[in-house]
XYZ file of C-alpha atoms in Angstrom:
387
model
C 17.901 12.962 -7.243
C 17.586 9.992 -4.997
C 13.829 9.850 -3.889
C 12.763 8.162 -0.716
C 9.049 7.098 -0.298
C 7.420 6.699 3.132
C 3.893 5.501 3.138
C 2.018 6.040 6.558
C -1.151 4.109 7.300
C -3.433 2.839 10.116
C -6.808 2.154 11.554
C -8.989 5.208 10.960
C -8.774 7.986 13.527
C -5.310 7.023 14.902
C -3.652 10.320 13.816
C -1.834 9.017 10.601
C -2.343 12.336 8.853
C -0.880 14.513 11.668
C 2.003 12.177 11.792
C 2.459 12.209 7.991
C 2.220 15.842 7.710
C 4.712 16.406 10.711
C 7.061 14.255 9.284
C 7.201 15.930 5.884
C 7.302 19.270 7.619
C 10.280 18.315 9.815
C 12.116 16.707 6.613
C 11.488 19.767 4.696
C 12.711 21.954 7.527
C 16.113 20.165 7.017
C 16.628 21.605 3.345
C 15.198 18.436 1.479
C 12.411 19.215 -1.084
C 9.364 17.014 -0.036
C 6.169 16.416 -1.459
C 3.302 14.896 1.091
C 0.344 13.349 -0.824
C -3.097 12.328 0.524
C -4.623 9.241 -1.182
C -7.401 8.692 1.392
C -10.756 9.379 -0.258
C -11.882 11.396 2.805
C -8.958 14.043 2.547
C -7.655 15.560 5.756
C -4.175 16.954 4.887
C -5.587 20.353 4.336
C -7.110 20.214 7.642
C -3.795 19.428 9.192
C -2.015 22.304 7.518
C -5.127 24.624 8.203
C -5.512 25.658 4.485
C -7.006 24.305 1.364
C -4.682 22.145 -0.818
C -6.341 20.804 -4.099
C -5.416 18.258 -6.439
C -2.083 19.823 -7.667
C 1.048 20.113 -5.489
C 0.858 23.387 -3.596
C 3.802 24.894 -1.866
C 3.167 25.102 1.771
C 6.534 26.500 3.008
C 10.373 26.294 1.951
C 10.925 22.928 0.224
C 7.440 21.655 1.307
C 4.500 20.790 -1.194
C 1.155 19.008 -0.590
C -1.375 17.544 -2.760
C -4.814 15.912 -2.198
C -5.222 13.392 -5.188
C -8.371 13.750 -7.273
C -9.298 10.179 -8.672
C -11.446 11.392 -11.530
C -8.769 13.843 -12.848
C -6.394 11.055 -12.640
C -8.441 8.497 -14.237
C -9.167 10.951 -17.428
C -5.657 11.908 -17.622
C -3.943 8.432 -17.516
C -6.462 6.389 -19.481
C -9.329 8.276 -20.985
C -9.421 5.847 -23.960
C -10.527 3.102 -21.618
C -12.990 5.171 -19.899
C -14.231 6.511 -23.016
C -14.906 2.965 -24.481
C -16.587 1.626 -21.449
C -18.843 4.705 -21.213
C -19.806 4.175 -24.797
C -20.391 0.507 -24.181
C -22.906 1.195 -21.291
C -24.686 3.846 -23.160
C -24.986 1.257 -26.056
C -26.911 -0.870 -23.637
C -29.494 1.704 -22.565
C -27.779 3.563 -19.667
C -27.896 7.312 -19.577
C -24.853 9.331 -20.042
C -24.187 10.419 -16.518
C -24.742 6.782 -15.360
C -22.720 5.190 -17.925
C -19.663 7.395 -16.932
C -20.130 6.762 -13.307
C -20.109 2.812 -13.846
C -17.173 3.229 -16.248
C -14.867 3.837 -13.369
C -14.096 0.370 -12.742
C -13.138 -1.138 -9.295
C -9.402 -0.714 -8.734
C -9.270 2.375 -11.108
C -8.911 4.602 -8.057
C -6.004 2.776 -6.512
C -4.457 2.717 -9.840
C -4.836 6.292 -10.267
C -3.231 6.975 -6.903
C -0.004 4.760 -7.849
C 0.295 6.566 -11.144
C 0.573 9.820 -9.465
C 3.372 8.284 -7.304
C 5.207 6.785 -10.265
C 5.278 10.271 -12.160
C 6.858 11.946 -9.359
C 9.332 9.217 -8.706
C 10.590 9.057 -12.503
C 10.840 12.962 -12.804
C 13.166 12.917 -9.501
C 12.021 16.383 -8.408
C 11.698 15.552 -4.650
C 13.974 14.033 -2.159
C 11.147 12.660 -0.240
C 7.504 11.757 -1.127
C 5.540 11.134 1.985
C 2.119 9.349 1.431
C -0.823 9.895 3.938
C -2.573 6.855 2.836
C -6.098 5.652 3.638
C -7.044 3.470 6.535
C -5.524 0.023 6.549
C -8.187 -1.969 4.415
C -7.972 0.637 1.502
C -4.314 0.822 1.795
C -3.942 -3.050 1.374
C -6.327 -2.706 -1.648
C -4.020 0.131 -3.007
C -0.856 -1.925 -2.473
C -2.285 -5.491 -3.823
C -3.617 -4.146 -6.932
C -0.530 -4.122 -9.041
C -0.288 -7.941 -8.295
C -4.037 -8.504 -9.190
C -3.542 -6.543 -12.340
C -0.569 -8.703 -13.097
C -2.839 -11.793 -12.998
C -5.311 -10.271 -15.143
C -2.945 -9.126 -17.763
C -1.358 -12.564 -18.038
C -4.407 -14.794 -18.024
C -7.386 -12.851 -19.260
C -6.033 -9.725 -21.324
C -4.407 -11.629 -24.267
C -7.586 -13.780 -24.524
C -9.719 -10.427 -24.538
C -7.441 -8.821 -27.037
C -7.715 -11.681 -29.470
C -11.457 -12.189 -29.320
C -11.852 -8.348 -29.896
C -9.676 -8.539 -32.999
C -11.655 -11.538 -34.386
C -15.225 -10.490 -33.295
C -14.870 -6.562 -34.110
C -15.491 -6.598 -37.840
C -18.626 -8.693 -37.248
C -20.148 -6.772 -34.267
C -19.432 -3.483 -36.227
C -21.793 -4.636 -39.018
C -24.719 -6.308 -37.164
C -25.105 -4.544 -33.887
C -24.902 -1.330 -31.758
C -22.394 -2.769 -29.125
C -18.844 -0.984 -29.793
C -15.883 -3.078 -29.559
C -12.557 -1.843 -28.007
C -10.075 -0.638 -30.618
C -6.182 -0.813 -30.376
C -6.023 2.285 -28.484
C -8.101 0.771 -25.606
C -5.738 -2.090 -25.353
C -2.740 0.123 -25.600
C -4.134 1.928 -22.752
C -4.571 -1.069 -20.496
C -0.917 -2.131 -21.396
C 0.532 1.120 -20.475
C -1.381 0.818 -17.113
C 0.124 -2.776 -16.508
C 3.610 -1.598 -17.342
C 3.369 1.386 -14.996
C 1.839 -0.886 -12.196
C 4.650 -3.173 -12.543
C 7.131 -0.642 -12.191
C 5.673 1.031 -9.025
C 5.350 -2.317 -7.319
C 9.048 -2.884 -8.052
C 9.725 0.745 -6.597
C 7.370 0.118 -3.430
C 9.003 -3.331 -2.688
C 12.659 -1.942 -2.878
C 13.638 -1.552 0.747
C 16.332 1.075 -0.385
C 13.774 3.274 -1.659
C 10.224 2.761 0.051
C 9.207 1.992 3.702
C 5.670 1.633 4.901
C 4.873 2.628 8.643
C 2.073 1.769 10.713
C 0.275 3.876 13.028
C -1.929 2.987 15.873
C -3.249 4.044 19.051
C -2.600 2.050 22.221
C -5.928 0.175 22.277
C -6.630 -3.587 21.589
C -8.552 -2.804 18.453
C -5.927 -0.937 17.063
C -3.107 -3.339 18.175
C -5.210 -6.142 16.535
C -5.352 -4.147 13.348
C -1.852 -3.347 13.288
C -0.638 -7.081 13.720
C -3.054 -7.844 10.777
C -1.830 -5.048 8.576
C 2.047 -6.032 9.283
C 1.256 -9.523 8.392
C -0.516 -8.796 5.048
C 1.997 -6.357 4.142
C 4.739 -9.001 4.544
C 2.616 -11.429 2.712
C 2.967 -8.958 -0.482
C 6.474 -8.448 0.190
C 6.075 -4.690 1.285
C 8.980 -3.315 3.691
C 7.878 -2.241 7.241
C 10.551 -0.601 9.321
C 8.569 1.153 12.197
C 5.443 1.394 14.259
C 4.008 4.872 15.670
C 1.975 4.418 18.808
C 0.092 7.829 19.043
C -2.071 9.486 21.828
C -0.456 7.904 24.906
C -1.812 9.325 28.080
C 0.968 10.528 30.249
C 1.173 10.676 33.965
C 0.075 14.234 34.081
C -3.252 13.366 32.905
C -4.487 12.850 36.405
C -6.447 10.019 38.437
C -9.266 10.092 36.304
C -7.408 8.601 33.375
C -5.551 6.102 35.834
C -7.288 3.057 34.222
C -6.685 4.252 30.710
C -2.920 4.702 31.355
C -2.819 1.141 32.936
C -4.588 -0.219 29.816
C -2.305 1.631 27.464
C 0.784 0.473 29.372
C -0.150 -3.040 28.771
C -0.645 -2.438 25.122
C 2.507 -0.767 24.754
C 4.447 -3.541 26.370
C 2.575 -5.991 24.154
C 3.596 -4.017 21.103
C 7.288 -3.993 22.318
C 7.193 -7.596 22.548
C 5.304 -8.298 19.446
C 7.732 -5.995 17.251
C 10.846 -6.408 19.141
C 12.811 -6.250 15.904
C 11.079 -2.992 14.687
C 11.494 0.754 15.593
C 8.862 1.800 17.724
C 7.846 5.574 18.245
C 5.962 6.612 21.212
C 3.859 9.696 20.804
C 2.039 11.424 23.986
C -1.454 12.775 23.554
C -1.199 16.475 22.659
C -2.766 19.219 24.614
C -4.070 20.504 21.272
C -4.555 19.674 17.553
C -1.028 20.375 15.719
C -2.693 22.407 12.981
C -0.398 24.522 10.798
C 3.162 24.127 9.548
C 4.662 25.554 12.892
C 2.914 23.260 14.904
C 3.610 20.275 12.593
C 7.342 21.230 13.010
C 7.070 21.112 16.702
C 5.237 17.484 16.786
C 7.890 16.390 14.225
C 10.594 17.361 16.699
C 8.771 15.740 19.587
C 8.514 12.362 17.549
C 11.815 12.013 16.006
C 14.294 14.067 18.362
C 17.727 13.855 16.741
C 16.682 10.948 14.529
C 16.492 11.758 10.675
C 12.898 10.656 9.503
C 13.752 9.291 6.378
C 16.097 6.947 7.840
C 15.676 3.238 6.862
C 15.017 1.731 10.299
C 14.941 -1.829 9.411
C 15.402 -4.134 6.101
C 14.187 -7.658 6.075
C 13.582 -10.253 3.493
C 9.980 -11.619 3.851
C 10.172 -14.364 1.160
C 13.034 -16.898 0.818
C 13.517 -20.014 -1.446
C 15.712 -22.651 -0.125
C 16.583 -26.202 -0.498
C 17.506 -29.021 2.253
C 18.991 -32.053 0.663
C 16.372 -32.974 -2.094
C 13.492 -31.147 -0.227
C 12.502 -27.728 -1.719
C 11.019 -25.089 0.599
C 9.503 -21.502 0.424
C 9.652 -19.428 3.708
C 7.449 -16.471 4.503
C 7.777 -14.070 7.462
C 4.027 -14.055 8.610
C 4.311 -13.566 12.289
C 0.597 -13.157 13.239
C -0.906 -15.447 10.715
C -3.498 -18.091 11.906
C -2.925 -21.286 10.224
C -6.881 -21.908 10.158
C -7.288 -18.868 7.980
C -4.473 -20.301 5.339
C -4.918 -22.063 2.244
C -1.986 -22.894 -0.059
C -1.957 -24.352 -3.617
C -0.100 -24.607 -6.813
C -2.163 -23.780 -9.882
C -0.319 -23.678 -13.276
C 3.205 -22.787 -11.734
C 1.624 -20.078 -9.426
C 1.770 -20.590 -5.607
C -1.384 -19.113 -4.452
C -1.597 -18.228 -1.008
C -5.002 -17.293 0.818
C -4.791 -15.750 4.214
C -8.088 -14.522 5.503
C -9.488 -12.086 2.839
C -6.135 -11.652 1.125
C -4.727 -13.663 -1.713
C -1.144 -13.672 -2.928
C -0.138 -15.152 -6.374
C 3.454 -15.834 -6.449
C 4.916 -16.773 -9.694
C 7.320 -19.471 -9.007
C 10.928 -19.866 -10.098
C 11.288 -22.589 -12.961
C 12.731 -25.165 -10.589
C 9.583 -24.874 -8.398
C 7.011 -24.571 -11.148
C 6.065 -28.142 -11.404
C 5.951 -28.726 -7.565
C 2.960 -28.763 -5.256
C 2.850 -27.759 -1.434
C 2.666 -30.954 0.575
C 2.964 -29.485 4.004
C 3.130 -26.184 5.891
C 4.202 -25.238 9.403
C 4.586 -22.201 11.450
C 8.149 -21.784 13.195
C 8.800 -18.709 15.301
C 6.688 -16.337 13.129
C 7.751 -17.981 9.766
C 5.627 -20.112 7.282
C 7.589 -22.805 5.938
C 6.158 -24.525 2.782
C 7.508 -27.842 1.509
C 7.059 -28.327 -2.191
C 7.448 -31.670 -4.021
């Protein structure tokens, strides 16, 4: 069974959960087996359906299943050996068992846990569609950038750490209380690394995965959407559509006239800024779309005759090319500011820092010994010359 993955994210409070749940509901009503997953630590997917969901897939209707991921359960399932070692290590240094177990959940474990659930479901092929109700934008970017950060760790730090542990373990076991990681711990990390590489390949494959941005027609949400789009392109993730939610219509009366005018300006700005992307405009509903039947109605009002799991746009965000004897790398970064940008080559890796986010790009062999000598933005593309 060919599986499509749709990930919805946006600023907190824009209505992405309702849109993700309504998308899953309308797709399932078309006879496609669908799973909708919440990866937001503050789960609200159950609220959208009007019933408790839990940490295991629960049947909500014919062809429709829902799940709110439990991070702790995922960590214990996927790499209990690593957490067990870290808990023992912290206890050996004087921490009580409860605190040691809490600290043993290292930064990034929660993001990795969510991705491993997604990988498991994709490989089993039980669902036609997997819809992800993701966390707000910042957390989603952490989630999607984690596989690359893990790649850097595994390539640079992990081999040294494993060798050191192998050399030091016999000595430490005889002279001190501090436990050293055994081979099962390292195998656990290697399995995690392999799985994260696999899930990144899936999430950047435009024939499989699509990221969709949800926003409200206000300036803060518009600005965050532009930043999110740029950062997602930096990491090579495909974005095919934007959903503008909670639009005031004419029938909202004179009291909201100023709001409507402001929203119209924002919507016009979105249409101009994202002219190549499918834009869905969703009016403010008279009541919350709670429950399967109401979510079906919302899904129909959003998509009309459009099939929701359609791929609305494909694009290449990174391109290597040569002009005469000059080598270039071209990134699509339409809303990036050059003053927030740093670029350098470190050991055959092109490192691009944009604001608070960093992309480590492993260069083709022909580029590995070259350094960036200049960069300029042309029509929303960053062109980097390498020499």
